[in-house]
């Protein structure tokens, strides 16, 4: 009898026919071409998780036994990217990218001594790419629900870490000891919050306790990744739940102590906490209406509006006071200067904007984000938003033809003001 793929790796196969109409046809094509060429190829990660949970995947990632150069040889429209982890990006019409990653194992896992083949392979490693087998690639991932592979032709979910029962129980479990996994990469803590909030999942109690216990480790994480993950918490239509969890776990006190203190002191801020969560609700509603995330500057304004405004209130030099508030945040989470500056200007202009006296400001790049921020503020305070439409048409009329910095920018309301590239993954 021919040995089955993955024999002896502790694999559990589940027969599951995912709805093919929800699977991206280009991603399916890529998988099938790799398989025809004799490689293993699976849909992996977020797309499998989302399909199993009944939500719509954002993108479709593929893991394969093929090396990046093999992938490049099979697809004309392929670019190999990344230095630490080389990945193949296959480009399709309309800017769609299907990411194909070669199986890799966690760099800490030593190759078994008696396995000369694995050692040979190790010698061939280029840069930090530690290639591995499918099961090793599953085990290096963060959460069990993120480690499921889908075999398109056999219509099977491949499960090496018990993720399938956790999908059924809608609960987040780390692969292995949560304390170790959060210490290895504290950003996983924010990822757990994101998945719990966005997909409405429970967090397993030991995982939850480890999040509380290890929250201080976030101070050691790469700051641009922190910025990126905070944005993701607000972009996915579940900003309210995300921020609530972040606060409850005590991670907000590590990342944004200014905001955590503000929320902790609801009495002193006269319901500031309730207003803050109404802002987050407004963001979630708008995100759903629009079918996509709001401008990054608008999101950060909603996040920091009140504590920032409070720090400027009654200051002799409000601009200096604003930077005294913002500079430590720029430092701590790598908040881009451009967003910090925009945030300060928007918060300063809002009272005049609300009074219909913003004048020339309506001609600037910040007009549309500021109007959106005002709308969120009015909603949070339970006030009428009647003025918003009028301000929007005024701003549209006042808009300069094309400003060099905002070409393709946010005037239409949908396109983001700042959109970082996908950062290289760890793990
Ligand atoms: P989303 O829907 O937000 O894209 P995702 O699960 O696809 O969610 P990605 O950031 O796109 O998240 O990562 C793809 C996969 O890579 C994850 O599903 C997970 O298996 C793995 N991964 C990502 N980040 C980490 C990490 N920090 N540690 C371990 N594995 C990770
Ligand atoms: Mg993804």
XYZ file of C-alpha atoms and ligand atoms in Angstrom:
459
model
C 0.000 0.000 0.000
C 1.227 3.481 -0.819
C 2.057 5.486 2.273
C -0.439 8.260 2.856
C 0.782 11.810 2.924
C 1.698 12.934 6.461
C 1.748 9.409 7.886
C 3.110 9.308 11.415
C 2.705 13.026 12.086
C -0.295 12.819 14.406
C -2.609 14.175 11.760
C -6.380 14.078 12.216
C -8.341 14.396 8.985
C -11.862 15.789 8.950
C -14.077 15.395 5.912
C -15.560 18.833 5.384
C -16.837 20.136 2.104
C -16.310 23.868 2.311
C -18.596 25.868 0.066
C -16.520 26.143 -3.136
C -18.389 29.245 -4.214
C -16.837 31.076 -1.247
C -13.314 29.985 -2.145
C -11.411 32.392 -4.298
C -11.130 30.761 -7.741
C -7.626 32.135 -8.327
C -6.403 30.723 -5.016
C -7.966 27.375 -5.948
C -6.177 27.511 -9.307
C -2.852 28.136 -7.604
C -3.351 25.177 -5.267
C -4.276 22.874 -8.126
C -1.369 23.898 -10.324
C 1.085 23.289 -7.467
C -0.457 19.881 -6.797
C -0.330 18.949 -10.482
C 3.354 19.845 -10.488
C 3.853 17.269 -7.714
C 3.951 19.539 -4.654
C 1.721 19.569 -1.604
C -0.450 22.669 -1.452
C -3.192 23.687 0.959
C -5.333 26.646 1.859
C -4.199 27.693 5.323
C -4.679 30.079 8.190
C -7.316 32.782 8.342
C -9.269 31.712 5.266
C -9.853 28.155 6.509
C -10.774 29.438 9.968
C -13.193 32.031 8.589
C -14.885 29.610 6.187
C -15.365 27.056 8.963
C -16.793 29.723 11.267
C -19.147 30.943 8.560
C -17.562 34.327 7.952
C -16.100 35.759 4.808
C -12.305 35.421 4.452
C -10.302 38.584 3.841
C -7.738 36.824 1.729
C -6.628 33.323 0.808
C -3.195 32.128 1.845
C -1.550 28.974 0.612
C 1.134 26.814 2.188
C 3.114 24.444 0.039
C 6.060 22.067 -0.058
C 7.323 23.977 -3.119
C 10.214 26.408 -2.569
C 9.749 30.019 -3.608
C 11.860 29.445 -6.745
C 9.684 26.432 -7.659
C 6.593 28.575 -7.301
C 8.137 31.276 -9.436
C 8.867 28.696 -12.129
C 5.205 27.683 -12.245
C 3.551 31.106 -12.405
C 4.377 33.932 -14.759
C 2.668 36.501 -12.550
C 4.785 35.656 -9.506
C 7.079 37.782 -7.376
C 9.276 36.463 -4.606
C 9.298 38.900 -1.713
C 10.744 39.178 1.763
C 14.221 38.729 3.082
C 13.719 36.993 6.404
C 10.893 34.865 5.120
C 10.780 34.519 1.407
C 7.219 34.276 0.150
C 5.791 34.056 -3.331
C 3.124 36.561 -4.279
C 1.015 35.608 -7.246
C -0.641 38.620 -8.764
C -4.067 38.587 -10.358
C -6.352 41.105 -12.006
C -7.577 43.992 -9.931
C -4.531 43.978 -7.668
C -5.444 40.699 -5.992
C -2.489 38.900 -4.412
C -2.452 35.241 -3.444
C 0.321 34.590 -0.969
C 2.137 31.272 -1.250
C 4.446 30.350 1.615
C 6.713 27.341 1.775
C 6.114 25.146 4.832
C 8.447 26.187 7.587
C 9.067 25.164 11.104
C 9.630 27.231 14.156
C 13.317 28.220 14.216
C 13.696 26.852 17.776
C 12.809 23.322 16.701
C 16.060 21.470 16.154
C 16.250 18.999 13.313
C 16.223 15.451 14.713
C 19.784 14.136 14.924
C 19.138 10.874 13.158
C 17.479 12.566 10.220
C 20.336 13.328 7.876
C 17.988 14.598 5.221
C 16.607 17.259 7.502
C 20.123 18.300 8.458
C 21.102 18.574 4.802
C 18.112 20.725 4.249
C 19.167 22.914 7.126
C 22.508 23.559 5.464
C 20.690 24.722 2.376
C 18.629 27.258 4.267
C 18.787 30.680 2.751
C 18.723 33.581 5.203
C 16.276 32.906 8.007
C 13.987 30.640 6.078
C 13.723 27.483 8.102
C 11.809 25.273 5.748
C 9.951 22.340 7.195
C 7.146 19.857 6.753
C 3.436 20.534 6.683
C 2.909 19.421 10.286
C 5.769 21.618 11.500
C 4.246 24.528 9.670
C 0.957 23.916 11.475
C 2.607 23.720 14.895
C 4.602 26.959 14.567
C 1.371 28.961 14.203
C -0.223 30.934 17.041
C -3.724 29.598 17.744
C -5.194 26.187 17.036
C -8.002 27.672 14.942
C -5.345 29.356 12.765
C -3.449 26.147 12.126
C -5.939 24.192 10.015
C -5.045 23.234 6.456
C -7.629 22.563 3.773
C -7.036 19.967 1.087
C -9.152 21.145 -1.837
C -9.214 17.921 -3.808
C -9.907 15.537 -0.962
C -12.202 18.052 0.716
C -10.534 17.506 4.040
C -9.434 19.717 6.878
C -6.026 18.614 8.141
C -5.683 19.147 11.867
C -2.413 18.643 13.740
C -3.226 20.628 16.872
C -6.827 19.944 17.771
C -8.124 23.097 16.150
C -11.298 21.546 14.763
C -13.000 21.015 18.144
C -12.035 24.580 19.045
C -13.714 25.843 15.891
C -16.824 23.941 16.937
C -16.559 25.351 20.450
C -15.716 28.803 19.064
C -12.833 29.251 21.488
C -9.313 30.589 21.192
C -6.539 28.244 22.369
C -2.841 28.763 21.812
C -0.822 25.935 20.330
C 1.129 24.814 23.388
C 1.649 26.697 26.646
C 0.033 30.121 26.365
C 2.595 31.787 28.633
C 5.426 30.567 26.420
C 3.638 31.485 23.212
C 2.825 35.025 24.395
C 6.375 35.544 25.619
C 7.785 34.351 22.321
C 5.753 36.961 20.543
C 3.656 39.335 22.660
C 1.835 40.665 19.588
C -0.089 37.373 19.704
C -1.928 38.853 22.668
C -3.376 41.541 20.416
C -4.126 38.955 17.777
C -6.122 36.936 20.313
C -8.136 40.058 21.143
C -8.701 40.745 17.462
C -9.992 37.258 16.711
C -12.125 37.099 19.860
C -13.697 40.457 19.043
C -14.055 40.155 15.300
C -15.264 36.555 15.192
C -17.094 36.642 18.513
C -15.080 33.817 20.026
C -14.433 32.870 23.617
C -10.946 32.836 25.076
C -9.953 29.672 26.919
C -9.427 30.531 30.624
C -5.713 29.589 30.758
C -5.135 31.637 27.624
C -7.025 34.545 29.151
C -4.991 34.341 32.364
C -1.773 34.213 30.369
C -2.854 37.324 28.485
C -3.400 39.153 31.755
C -0.147 37.803 33.185
C 1.999 38.542 30.127
C 0.506 41.872 29.091
C 3.632 43.678 30.267
C 5.601 41.829 27.583
C 3.918 44.038 25.009
C 6.427 46.721 25.939
C 9.102 44.505 24.358
C 7.359 43.964 21.039
C 8.454 45.649 17.820
C 6.701 49.010 17.939
C 5.559 49.165 14.295
C 3.812 45.837 14.811
C 2.017 47.262 17.835
C 0.815 50.212 15.815
C -0.336 47.932 13.017
C -2.230 45.597 15.365
C -3.947 48.456 17.193
C -5.156 49.680 13.827
C -6.409 46.212 12.972
C -8.359 46.137 16.213
C -10.245 49.186 15.007
C -10.551 48.294 11.336
C -12.434 45.027 11.491
C -15.916 46.202 12.520
C -15.408 45.154 16.158
C -13.575 48.148 17.612
C -15.896 48.298 20.608
C -15.347 44.715 21.686
C -11.632 44.906 20.886
C -11.038 48.016 22.965
C -13.120 46.674 25.792
C -11.054 43.480 25.919
C -7.801 45.409 25.598
C -8.830 47.505 28.574
C -10.185 44.618 30.613
C -7.048 42.523 30.159
C -4.937 45.456 31.251
C -3.044 45.628 27.963
C -4.371 49.109 27.276
C -2.559 50.332 30.373
C 0.680 49.099 28.786
C 0.115 50.423 25.260
C -1.991 53.532 25.832
C -1.888 54.374 29.558
C -3.265 57.851 28.778
C -6.448 56.304 27.457
C -6.662 53.574 30.088
C -6.438 56.185 32.860
C -9.161 58.191 31.186
C -11.460 55.158 31.010
C -10.627 54.079 34.554
C -11.751 57.441 35.815
C -15.236 57.539 34.369
C -16.536 59.721 37.214
C -13.870 62.344 36.809
C -14.398 62.407 33.059
C -18.192 62.664 33.419
C -19.046 59.571 31.498
C -15.949 59.710 29.298
C -15.822 55.929 29.284
C -19.354 55.575 27.992
C -18.695 58.228 25.339
C -15.512 56.439 24.319
C -17.361 53.177 23.723
C -20.084 55.020 21.809
C -17.317 56.330 19.550
C -16.163 52.782 18.986
C -19.774 51.797 18.189
C -19.971 54.606 15.653
C -16.765 53.343 14.016
C -18.133 49.811 13.837
C -21.398 50.974 12.300
C -19.639 53.074 9.680
C -17.187 50.281 8.903
C -20.052 47.896 8.266
C -22.004 50.427 6.204
C -18.981 51.147 4.082
C -17.895 47.524 3.847
C -14.332 48.506 4.705
C -12.169 50.291 7.239
C -12.222 54.010 7.961
C -9.284 56.335 7.438
C -6.458 55.569 9.886
C -6.370 59.184 11.048
C -10.095 59.081 11.813
C -9.650 55.860 13.769
C -6.865 57.308 15.903
C -8.829 60.488 16.451
C -11.747 58.463 17.800
C -9.328 56.575 20.019
C -7.524 59.513 21.589
C -9.880 62.434 21.101
C -11.032 63.097 24.650
C -7.825 62.538 26.623
C -5.989 64.649 24.038
C -8.597 67.428 24.153
C -8.439 67.335 27.932
C -4.675 67.763 27.937
C -4.994 70.829 25.684
C -7.804 72.406 27.666
C -6.768 75.631 29.358
C -3.109 75.163 28.379
C -1.239 78.387 27.686
C 0.231 76.776 24.587
C -2.223 74.133 23.399
C 0.057 72.950 20.589
C 2.882 72.269 23.027
C 0.439 70.593 25.401
C -0.804 68.363 22.593
C 2.709 67.238 21.761
C 3.474 66.625 25.381
C 0.552 64.208 25.273
C 1.300 62.725 21.841
C 5.090 62.376 21.836
C 5.215 59.490 24.326
C 2.602 57.674 22.210
C 4.589 58.286 19.029
C 7.505 56.736 20.873
C 5.674 53.833 22.525
C 3.665 52.442 19.635
C 5.433 54.024 16.640
C 2.429 56.165 15.862
C 3.474 57.837 12.600
C 4.181 61.550 12.954
C 1.791 62.285 10.141
C -1.083 60.716 12.041
C -0.099 62.445 15.294
C 0.017 65.836 13.540
C -3.303 65.247 11.807
C -4.860 64.113 15.044
C -3.750 67.258 16.842
C -5.058 69.525 14.092
C -8.379 67.698 13.875
C -8.999 67.814 17.623
C -8.112 71.526 17.646
C -10.455 72.405 14.784
C -13.506 70.368 15.843
C -15.227 73.094 17.914
C -15.010 75.543 15.006
C -16.030 72.876 12.517
C -19.069 72.034 14.630
C -20.000 75.710 14.701
C -19.729 75.910 10.904
C -16.773 78.278 11.154
C -13.918 76.197 9.796
C -13.376 78.440 6.735
C -10.237 77.626 4.806
C -9.677 74.434 6.735
C -12.296 72.891 4.454
C -9.822 73.228 1.610
C -7.151 71.164 3.301
C -6.411 67.465 3.078
C -7.705 67.019 6.587
C -11.202 68.338 5.888
C -12.853 64.990 5.138
C -11.230 63.087 8.006
C -12.101 65.966 10.337
C -15.745 65.948 9.242
C -15.895 62.229 9.817
C -14.299 62.661 13.245
C -16.867 65.338 14.056
C -19.677 63.027 13.036
C -18.358 60.320 15.349
C -18.019 62.875 18.154
C -21.575 64.137 17.710
C -22.949 60.601 17.713
C -20.962 59.781 20.863
C -22.403 62.819 22.613
C -25.928 62.040 21.463
C -26.136 65.253 19.431
C -27.649 65.924 16.039
C -25.452 65.239 13.017
C -27.452 67.524 10.760
C -24.467 69.726 9.979
C -22.382 66.851 8.583
C -23.868 66.644 5.101
C -23.584 70.383 4.663
C -19.943 70.344 5.718
C -19.244 67.489 3.324
C -20.647 69.339 0.342
C -18.805 72.503 1.331
C -15.568 70.577 1.618
C -16.145 68.933 -1.737
C -16.709 72.313 -3.380
C -13.698 73.806 -1.650
C -11.435 70.864 -2.525
C -8.396 71.781 -4.597
C -8.332 69.930 -7.946
C -5.559 67.504 -7.029
C -3.220 67.944 -4.159
C 0.015 66.046 -4.634
C -0.055 64.392 -1.225
C -3.601 63.191 -1.433
C -3.874 61.996 -5.026
C -5.884 58.847 -4.708
C -6.246 59.890 -1.086
C -9.114 60.080 1.292
C -11.417 62.674 -0.243
C -13.778 60.032 -1.473
C -14.004 58.921 2.110
C -13.055 55.317 1.510
C -9.378 55.288 0.740
C -7.076 55.365 3.686
C -4.850 58.196 4.640
C -2.093 55.914 5.720
C -1.914 52.258 4.854
C 1.187 50.393 5.930
C 2.358 47.399 3.956
C 1.757 43.954 5.288
C 4.551 43.436 7.697
C 6.670 40.326 7.684
C 5.305 37.691 9.972
C 6.917 36.155 12.930
C 6.337 32.782 14.348
P -6.750 37.942 9.156
O -8.105 37.502 8.768
O -6.739 39.080 10.113
O -5.791 38.137 8.002
P -5.100 35.689 9.690
O -5.236 34.569 10.657
O -5.097 35.342 8.242
O -6.206 36.739 10.034
P -2.525 36.814 9.230
O -1.838 37.888 9.994
O -2.912 37.044 7.823
O -3.794 36.433 10.096
O -1.613 35.522 9.360
C -1.842 34.335 8.606
C -1.534 33.108 9.451
O -0.158 33.126 9.866
C -2.327 33.008 10.744
O -3.585 32.400 10.527
C -1.417 32.179 11.615
O -1.560 30.824 11.317
C -0.023 32.632 11.191
N 0.480 33.724 12.038
C 0.319 35.054 11.853
N 0.915 35.766 12.820
C 1.465 34.875 13.663
C 2.237 34.989 14.857
N 2.510 36.176 15.390
N 2.655 33.834 15.438
C 2.387 32.620 14.903
N 1.665 32.464 13.789
C 1.214 33.554 13.157
Mg -4.724 36.743 6.606
